[in-house]
């Protein structure tokens, strides 16, 4: 643990939904839900206006619609998210060479390598306030919450304390004062199973963890887990901020507040993660042969499965199909199947064996893929068939210009004509095979900084 608050954690607020509100003037200040929009879809991000109604990440889209039926439900636009992430990560690298992205929307920054006169609390506070202002300006209005502390652990916790658009600086020596009143589940590694085990021993808060002592925690949880919690309960975390290295794999994973036991929901989450992995591969001009999944159960047992394809791919449905097959293998196991049904707290999808070329799957069942990938966040569809108009996707009309898909069905696509730079625009409907209406996406840059780590 450092002697000065020189570790900064920046987290863009409700990132996917905030980008959609920024780029769609008619949605500003209104509830927005981004994720799979079909019956098996899963919420990726909800705007704060939607969260008021109880909508949250990893919730099924069906439940989100029942809680907030007036929200705008949109599929993902990874080109827009990558562009915003690229701007923010570039800004962070301007202030320090040690930037460790955790996902598209969050990163650690080592201020010991920043060009600051000193690292006293007033100096780093002023710096963080200015950084948030620069992020807001550079991204045309996105906000970020920032935590500053003497360790990664406390900085990340701090960034979540005053959302959205917040700044929390934990002065050196006050870490335990901050942590003690919090529930023990704020500490990484204290999931539902561990929390229940601790609760039975009378340990509910971080203060209880601290008072228990290392011997009691080791007795309850084992040497590695118990010893680690003993350190973290005191705010001790010596992990360094590590700048990203050349990617050997591309992966996405998520930890969920509530254990997941619905297999259809788990499949939907894996499919969405597979779509994001594939999007990152394409953005970097890469492909991979080995698809893997990672599953952490309610009791913190972690298992992984992988398969190697005949040729490299960057195709979302192919990655998703492989991930679902690996999940089916886990569920079929006599030991692992009951664990899956008892509760899953973390899921991840990765692709390794990276190459810079792709062999198309000439025998892929594209119609089946389209139906199966309802739970993923796809790239803007390329109109492979007449129904490929995803809610929220960018389009362009030969006469009316750019807009986005407001809705589609029964041979009709409805478009609201507006962009980030225009006021809220008019709504028009067209036949879904109208040759004047086409999907729109910007030219990809030569390099993409988004292939750096899990989300």
Coordinates of C-alpha atoms in Angstrom, one line a residue:
X1 CA 0.0 0.0 0.0
X2 CA 1.4 3.4 -1.0
X3 CA 2.0 6.3 1.3
X4 CA 0.1 8.7 -1.0
X5 CA -3.2 8.6 -2.8
X6 CA -1.6 8.1 -6.2
X7 CA -3.8 5.3 -7.6
X8 CA -6.8 6.7 -9.7
X9 CA -9.7 4.6 -10.8
X10 CA -12.0 6.1 -13.5
X11 CA -15.4 4.6 -14.3
X12 CA -17.6 6.0 -17.1
X13 CA -21.2 6.3 -15.8
X14 CA -23.8 3.9 -17.3
X15 CA -21.5 3.8 -20.3
X16 CA -23.5 2.1 -23.1
X17 CA -26.7 3.9 -22.1
X18 CA -25.0 7.2 -21.7
X19 CA -23.5 6.9 -25.2
X20 CA -26.9 6.2 -26.6
X21 CA -28.4 9.2 -24.9
X22 CA -25.6 11.4 -26.1
X23 CA -26.0 10.3 -29.7
X24 CA -29.8 10.3 -29.6
X25 CA -31.1 13.7 -28.5
X26 CA -34.7 12.5 -28.1
X27 CA -33.6 10.0 -25.4
X28 CA -31.7 12.5 -23.1
X29 CA -33.1 12.4 -19.6
X30 CA -35.3 9.4 -20.4
X31 CA -34.9 5.7 -19.4
X32 CA -32.7 3.8 -21.8
X33 CA -31.8 0.1 -21.6
X34 CA -29.1 -1.4 -23.8
X35 CA -28.8 -5.2 -24.3
X36 CA -30.5 -8.0 -26.1
X37 CA -34.0 -6.8 -27.1
X38 CA -35.7 -10.2 -27.8
X39 CA -37.4 -12.6 -25.5
X40 CA -34.1 -14.1 -24.3
X41 CA -32.2 -10.9 -24.1
X42 CA -30.2 -9.7 -21.2
X43 CA -29.7 -6.1 -20.0
X44 CA -26.1 -4.9 -20.5
X45 CA -26.5 -1.4 -19.1
X46 CA -29.4 0.7 -17.9
X47 CA -29.4 4.5 -17.7
X48 CA -29.9 6.1 -14.2
X49 CA -33.4 7.0 -15.3
X50 CA -34.2 3.3 -15.8
X51 CA -32.4 2.2 -12.6
X52 CA -34.9 4.2 -10.6
X53 CA -37.5 1.6 -11.7
X54 CA -35.3 -1.3 -10.6
X55 CA -33.7 -2.2 -13.9
X56 CA -30.1 -3.4 -13.6
X57 CA -27.4 -5.2 -15.5
X58 CA -27.7 -8.9 -16.1
X59 CA -31.5 -8.7 -15.6
X60 CA -33.5 -10.4 -18.3
X61 CA -35.0 -8.0 -20.9
X62 CA -38.4 -9.5 -20.2
X63 CA -38.2 -8.4 -16.5
X64 CA -36.8 -5.1 -17.4
X65 CA -39.7 -4.4 -19.8
X66 CA -42.2 -5.3 -17.0
X67 CA -40.4 -2.9 -14.6
X68 CA -39.9 0.0 -17.0
X69 CA -42.2 -0.5 -20.1
X70 CA -41.7 3.1 -21.2
X71 CA -37.9 2.8 -21.5
X72 CA -36.2 2.7 -24.9
X73 CA -34.8 -0.8 -25.4
X74 CA -31.8 -0.7 -27.8
X75 CA -29.3 -3.2 -29.1
X76 CA -25.6 -2.3 -28.9
X77 CA -23.6 -0.1 -31.2
X78 CA -20.0 -1.2 -30.5
X79 CA -18.5 1.2 -33.0
X80 CA -19.8 4.1 -30.9
X81 CA -18.7 2.6 -27.6
X82 CA -15.2 1.8 -29.0
X83 CA -14.9 5.4 -30.3
X84 CA -15.8 6.9 -26.9
X85 CA -13.5 4.5 -25.1
X86 CA -10.6 5.2 -27.4
X87 CA -11.0 9.0 -26.7
X88 CA -11.0 8.4 -22.9
X89 CA -8.1 5.9 -22.8
X90 CA -6.1 8.3 -25.1
X91 CA -6.7 11.1 -22.7
X92 CA -5.6 9.0 -19.7
X93 CA -2.4 8.0 -21.5
X94 CA -1.6 11.7 -22.1
X95 CA -1.4 12.2 -18.3
X96 CA 0.5 8.9 -17.3
X97 CA 2.2 6.1 -19.2
X98 CA 0.8 3.6 -16.7
X99 CA -2.8 3.1 -17.6
X100 CA -4.5 -0.2 -17.0
X101 CA -7.8 -0.6 -18.8
X102 CA -10.2 -3.0 -17.1
X103 CA -12.8 -2.7 -19.8
X104 CA -14.1 -0.3 -22.4
X105 CA -15.4 2.0 -19.6
X106 CA -13.0 1.8 -16.7
X107 CA -9.2 2.0 -16.0
X108 CA -6.6 2.5 -13.3
X109 CA -4.1 5.3 -13.7
X110 CA -0.8 5.5 -11.8
X111 CA -0.3 9.2 -10.8
X112 CA 3.3 8.5 -9.6
X113 CA 4.2 8.6 -13.3
X114 CA 2.1 11.7 -14.1
X115 CA 3.7 15.0 -14.4
X116 CA 2.4 16.5 -11.1
X117 CA 4.3 18.8 -8.8
X118 CA 3.5 16.5 -5.8
X119 CA 1.0 13.8 -4.8
X120 CA -0.6 15.6 -1.8
X121 CA -4.3 15.3 -1.4
X122 CA -5.1 18.9 -2.7
X123 CA -3.0 18.4 -5.8
X124 CA -4.4 15.0 -6.8
X125 CA -7.9 16.3 -6.0
X126 CA -7.5 19.2 -8.4
X127 CA -6.0 17.0 -11.0
X128 CA -9.0 14.5 -10.8
X129 CA -11.5 17.3 -11.0
X130 CA -9.8 18.7 -14.1
X131 CA -9.6 15.1 -15.6
X132 CA -13.3 14.6 -15.2
X133 CA -13.9 18.0 -16.9
X134 CA -11.6 17.0 -19.8
X135 CA -13.4 13.6 -20.2
X136 CA -16.7 15.4 -20.4
X137 CA -15.5 17.8 -23.0
X138 CA -13.6 15.2 -25.1
X139 CA -16.6 12.8 -25.3
X140 CA -19.2 15.5 -25.9
X141 CA -20.9 15.1 -22.6
X142 CA -20.2 11.7 -21.0
X143 CA -19.5 11.7 -17.3
X144 CA -17.0 9.7 -15.2
X145 CA -16.8 8.9 -11.5
X146 CA -13.3 8.8 -10.0
X147 CA -11.8 7.3 -6.9
X148 CA -8.3 8.2 -5.6
X149 CA -6.6 6.2 -2.9
X150 CA -3.4 4.5 -1.9
X151 CA -4.3 1.1 -3.5
X152 CA -6.3 -0.3 -6.4
X153 CA -8.8 -1.9 -4.0
X154 CA -9.7 1.3 -2.2
X155 CA -9.6 3.5 -5.4
X156 CA -12.1 1.2 -7.1
X157 CA -14.4 1.2 -4.1
X158 CA -14.2 5.0 -3.9
X159 CA -15.1 5.5 -7.5
X160 CA -18.5 3.8 -6.8
X161 CA -19.4 5.8 -3.7
X162 CA -20.7 9.0 -5.4
X163 CA -22.1 8.0 -8.7
X164 CA -22.8 9.4 -11.2
X165 CA -20.3 12.1 -11.9
X166 CA -18.6 11.9 -8.5
X167 CA -15.1 12.2 -7.1
X168 CA -14.0 10.6 -3.8
X169 CA -10.5 11.0 -2.5
X170 CA -9.4 8.7 0.3
X171 CA -6.7 10.4 2.2
X172 CA -3.7 8.2 3.3
X173 CA -4.4 6.7 6.7
X174 CA -8.2 6.9 6.4
X175 CA -8.7 3.7 4.4
X176 CA -10.0 1.6 7.4
X177 CA -12.2 4.4 8.6
X178 CA -13.9 4.3 5.1
X179 CA -14.1 0.5 4.9
X180 CA -15.2 -0.4 8.4
X181 CA -18.9 0.5 8.2
X182 CA -19.3 -1.2 4.8
X183 CA -20.7 -4.7 4.4
X184 CA -18.1 -7.4 4.0
X185 CA -19.4 -8.0 0.5
X186 CA -17.7 -4.8 -0.7
X187 CA -14.4 -6.7 -0.5
X188 CA -13.6 -8.7 -3.7
X189 CA -13.9 -12.4 -3.0
X190 CA -16.8 -12.1 -0.6
X191 CA -19.7 -13.4 -2.7
X192 CA -23.0 -14.9 -1.4
X193 CA -21.5 -18.2 -0.3
X194 CA -18.6 -16.6 1.6
X195 CA -20.9 -13.9 3.0
X196 CA -23.2 -16.6 4.4
X197 CA -20.3 -18.5 6.0
X198 CA -19.1 -15.3 7.6
X199 CA -22.6 -14.3 8.7
X200 CA -22.9 -17.5 10.6
X201 CA -19.7 -16.6 12.4
X202 CA -21.1 -13.2 13.2
X203 CA -19.1 -11.4 10.6
X204 CA -21.2 -8.9 8.5
X205 CA -19.2 -5.7 8.1
X206 CA -15.6 -5.0 7.2
X207 CA -15.1 -4.0 10.8
X208 CA -16.2 -7.5 11.8
X209 CA -13.7 -8.9 9.3
X210 CA -10.9 -6.8 10.8
X211 CA -11.8 -7.8 14.3
X212 CA -12.0 -11.5 13.5
X213 CA -8.3 -11.7 13.0
X214 CA -6.3 -13.8 10.5
X215 CA -6.5 -17.1 12.4
X216 CA -10.3 -17.0 12.5
X217 CA -10.6 -16.1 8.8
X218 CA -8.2 -18.9 7.8
X219 CA -10.2 -21.4 9.9
X220 CA -13.4 -20.3 8.2
X221 CA -12.2 -19.9 4.7
X222 CA -8.8 -21.5 4.2
X223 CA -5.3 -20.0 4.2
X224 CA -5.3 -18.3 0.8
X225 CA -8.8 -16.8 0.9
X226 CA -8.8 -16.0 4.6
X227 CA -5.4 -14.5 4.5
X228 CA -6.3 -12.4 1.5
X229 CA -9.5 -11.0 3.2
X230 CA -7.5 -10.2 6.4
X231 CA -5.3 -7.9 4.3
X232 CA -8.0 -6.4 2.2
X233 CA -10.2 -5.6 5.2
X234 CA -7.4 -3.3 6.3
X235 CA -7.2 -1.7 2.9
X236 CA -3.9 -3.4 2.1
X237 CA -3.4 -4.0 -1.6
X238 CA 0.0 -3.9 -3.1
X239 CA -1.0 -4.7 -6.7
X240 CA 0.8 -2.4 -9.2
X241 CA -0.9 -0.5 -12.0
X242 CA 0.2 -2.4 -15.1
X243 CA 0.0 -1.0 -18.6
X244 CA -1.6 -3.3 -21.1
X245 CA 0.7 -5.6 -23.1
X246 CA 0.2 -7.2 -26.5
X247 CA -2.9 -9.2 -26.4
X248 CA -2.5 -12.9 -26.4
X249 CA -6.3 -13.4 -26.0
X250 CA -9.4 -11.3 -26.0
X251 CA -11.9 -11.9 -23.3
X252 CA -15.0 -10.5 -21.5
X253 CA -16.2 -11.5 -18.1
X254 CA -18.8 -10.2 -15.6
X255 CA -19.4 -10.7 -11.9
X256 CA -23.1 -10.5 -10.9
X257 CA -24.6 -9.1 -7.7
X258 CA -27.1 -12.0 -7.5
X259 CA -26.1 -15.6 -8.3
X260 CA -27.5 -16.8 -11.6
X261 CA -29.3 -20.2 -11.9
X262 CA -31.6 -19.7 -14.9
X263 CA -29.8 -21.5 -17.7
X264 CA -31.5 -19.5 -20.4
X265 CA -30.3 -16.3 -18.7
X266 CA -26.7 -17.7 -18.4
X267 CA -26.8 -18.7 -22.1
X268 CA -27.9 -15.2 -23.0
X269 CA -25.1 -13.6 -21.0
X270 CA -22.5 -15.8 -22.7
X271 CA -23.9 -15.0 -26.1
X272 CA -23.7 -11.3 -25.4
X273 CA -20.1 -11.6 -24.1
X274 CA -19.3 -13.6 -27.3
X275 CA -20.6 -10.8 -29.4
X276 CA -18.4 -8.3 -27.6
X277 CA -15.4 -10.5 -27.9
X278 CA -16.0 -10.9 -31.6
X279 CA -16.4 -7.1 -32.0
X280 CA -13.1 -6.5 -30.3
X281 CA -11.4 -9.1 -32.5
X282 CA -12.8 -7.4 -35.7
X283 CA -11.8 -3.9 -34.4
X284 CA -8.2 -5.1 -34.0
X285 CA -8.1 -7.0 -37.3
X286 CA -7.6 -10.3 -35.4
X287 CA -9.3 -13.7 -35.2
X288 CA -8.8 -16.7 -33.0
X289 CA -9.1 -20.5 -33.0
X290 CA -9.6 -21.4 -29.3
X291 CA -12.9 -20.4 -27.6
X292 CA -13.1 -20.7 -23.8
X293 CA -15.6 -20.0 -21.1
X294 CA -15.0 -19.3 -17.4
X295 CA -17.6 -20.1 -14.8
X296 CA -17.3 -19.2 -11.1
X297 CA -19.9 -20.8 -8.9
X298 CA -21.6 -19.4 -5.7
X299 CA -18.9 -21.1 -3.5
X300 CA -16.1 -19.6 -5.5
X301 CA -15.1 -22.8 -7.3
X302 CA -14.0 -21.7 -10.7
X303 CA -13.9 -23.9 -13.8
X304 CA -13.1 -23.3 -17.4
X305 CA -13.7 -25.2 -20.7
X306 CA -12.3 -24.6 -24.1
X307 CA -12.5 -25.9 -27.7
X308 CA -10.3 -25.3 -30.7
X309 CA -12.0 -24.6 -34.0
X310 CA -10.8 -25.8 -37.4
X311 CA -9.9 -22.2 -38.4
X312 CA -9.6 -18.7 -36.9
X313 CA -12.8 -16.7 -36.6
X314 CA -14.0 -13.3 -35.6
X315 CA -17.7 -14.3 -36.2
X316 CA -19.9 -13.5 -33.1
X317 CA -22.5 -16.3 -33.7
X318 CA -19.6 -18.9 -34.1
X319 CA -18.0 -17.8 -30.9
X320 CA -21.4 -17.8 -29.1
X321 CA -22.3 -21.2 -30.5
X322 CA -19.0 -22.6 -29.2
X323 CA -19.6 -21.0 -25.8
X324 CA -23.0 -22.5 -25.5
X325 CA -21.6 -25.9 -26.4
X326 CA -19.0 -25.6 -23.6
X327 CA -21.7 -24.5 -21.1
X328 CA -23.8 -27.6 -22.1
X329 CA -20.8 -29.7 -21.4
X330 CA -20.5 -28.2 -18.0
X331 CA -24.2 -28.6 -17.2
X332 CA -24.1 -32.3 -18.4
X333 CA -21.4 -33.1 -15.9
X334 CA -22.6 -35.1 -12.8
X335 CA -20.6 -32.8 -10.5
X336 CA -20.7 -29.5 -12.2
X337 CA -24.3 -29.6 -13.4
X338 CA -25.8 -29.2 -9.9
X339 CA -23.3 -26.4 -9.2
X340 CA -24.5 -24.4 -12.2
X341 CA -28.1 -24.8 -11.1
X342 CA -27.1 -23.8 -7.5
X343 CA -25.8 -20.5 -8.7
X344 CA -23.2 -18.8 -10.9
X345 CA -21.6 -15.5 -9.8
X346 CA -19.1 -14.9 -12.7
X347 CA -19.2 -15.7 -16.4
X348 CA -16.6 -15.1 -19.1
X349 CA -15.9 -15.8 -22.7
X350 CA -12.5 -15.6 -24.3
X351 CA -10.8 -16.3 -27.7
X352 CA -7.1 -17.1 -27.9
X353 CA -4.8 -18.5 -30.5
X354 CA -4.9 -15.2 -32.2
X355 CA -4.2 -14.6 -35.9
X356 CA -4.5 -11.7 -38.3
X357 CA -6.6 -13.5 -40.8
X358 CA -10.0 -15.2 -40.9
X359 CA -11.3 -18.2 -42.7
X360 CA -15.0 -17.8 -43.2
X361 CA -17.3 -20.6 -42.1
X362 CA -19.0 -21.4 -45.4
X363 CA -21.4 -23.8 -43.8
X364 CA -22.6 -21.6 -41.0
X365 CA -26.4 -21.7 -40.5
X366 CA -26.9 -17.9 -40.6
X367 CA -30.7 -18.1 -40.0
X368 CA -30.1 -20.2 -36.9
X369 CA -27.4 -17.9 -35.8
X370 CA -29.6 -14.9 -36.0
X371 CA -32.2 -16.5 -33.9
X372 CA -29.8 -17.9 -31.4
X373 CA -27.9 -14.7 -30.8
X374 CA -30.9 -12.8 -29.4
X375 CA -29.1 -12.3 -26.1
X376 CA -25.9 -10.8 -27.4
X377 CA -25.1 -7.2 -28.2
X378 CA -24.4 -7.4 -31.9
X379 CA -22.6 -5.1 -34.3
X380 CA -25.0 -3.1 -36.4
X381 CA -26.5 -5.6 -38.7
X382 CA -25.6 -5.5 -42.4
X383 CA -29.1 -6.3 -43.5
X384 CA -28.5 -9.9 -44.4
X385 CA -32.2 -10.3 -44.7
X386 CA -35.1 -7.9 -44.8
X387 CA -35.8 -8.1 -41.0
X388 CA -32.3 -7.1 -39.9
X389 CA -33.1 -3.7 -38.4
X390 CA -32.1 -3.7 -34.8
X391 CA -33.6 -1.1 -32.5
X392 CA -31.1 1.7 -32.0
X393 CA -28.8 0.9 -35.0
X394 CA -27.5 3.8 -37.1
X395 CA -29.0 4.1 -40.6
X396 CA -28.9 6.6 -43.4
X397 CA -31.6 7.6 -45.9
X398 CA -30.6 8.8 -49.3
X399 CA -32.8 11.9 -49.0
X400 CA -33.4 12.5 -45.3
X401 CA -29.8 11.7 -44.0
X402 CA -28.8 9.9 -40.9
X403 CA -30.9 8.6 -38.1
X404 CA -31.5 5.5 -36.0
X405 CA -34.0 2.6 -36.0
X406 CA -36.9 3.4 -33.6
X407 CA -38.6 0.1 -34.3
X408 CA -39.2 -2.5 -37.0
X409 CA -41.6 -5.3 -37.8
X410 CA -44.3 -6.5 -40.2
X411 CA -42.4 -5.2 -43.2
X412 CA -41.9 -1.7 -41.8
X413 CA -38.9 0.0 -40.3
X414 CA -39.4 3.3 -38.3
X415 CA -36.6 5.8 -38.1
X416 CA -36.0 8.9 -36.0
X417 CA -33.8 11.3 -37.9
X418 CA -31.4 12.8 -35.5
X419 CA -27.7 12.6 -34.6
X420 CA -25.5 13.8 -31.8
X421 CA -25.1 17.2 -33.5
X422 CA -28.7 17.8 -34.2
X423 CA -31.8 18.5 -32.1
X424 CA -34.4 15.8 -31.6
X425 CA -35.7 14.9 -35.0
X426 CA -38.8 13.7 -36.9
X427 CA -40.0 10.1 -37.1
X428 CA -40.7 8.4 -40.5
X429 CA -41.6 4.9 -41.5
X430 CA -40.5 3.0 -44.6
X431 CA -40.8 -0.5 -46.1
X432 CA -38.0 -2.5 -44.7
X433 CA -36.7 -3.3 -48.2
X434 CA -36.6 0.4 -49.2
X435 CA -33.4 0.8 -51.2
X436 CA -33.0 4.4 -50.0
X437 CA -32.5 3.2 -46.4
X438 CA -29.2 1.5 -45.5
X439 CA -27.2 0.7 -42.3
X440 CA -24.6 3.3 -41.4
X441 CA -21.3 2.9 -39.6
X442 CA -18.2 5.0 -39.5
X443 CA -14.9 4.0 -41.0
X444 CA -12.8 2.1 -38.4
X445 CA -9.5 3.6 -37.4
X446 CA -6.3 1.9 -38.2
X447 CA -5.7 1.0 -34.5
X448 CA -8.2 0.3 -31.7
X449 CA -7.3 0.5 -28.0
X450 CA -10.3 -1.5 -26.9
X451 CA -8.8 -4.9 -27.1
X452 CA -7.1 -4.6 -23.8
X453 CA -9.0 -6.5 -21.1
X454 CA -12.2 -7.9 -19.7
X455 CA -15.4 -5.9 -19.2

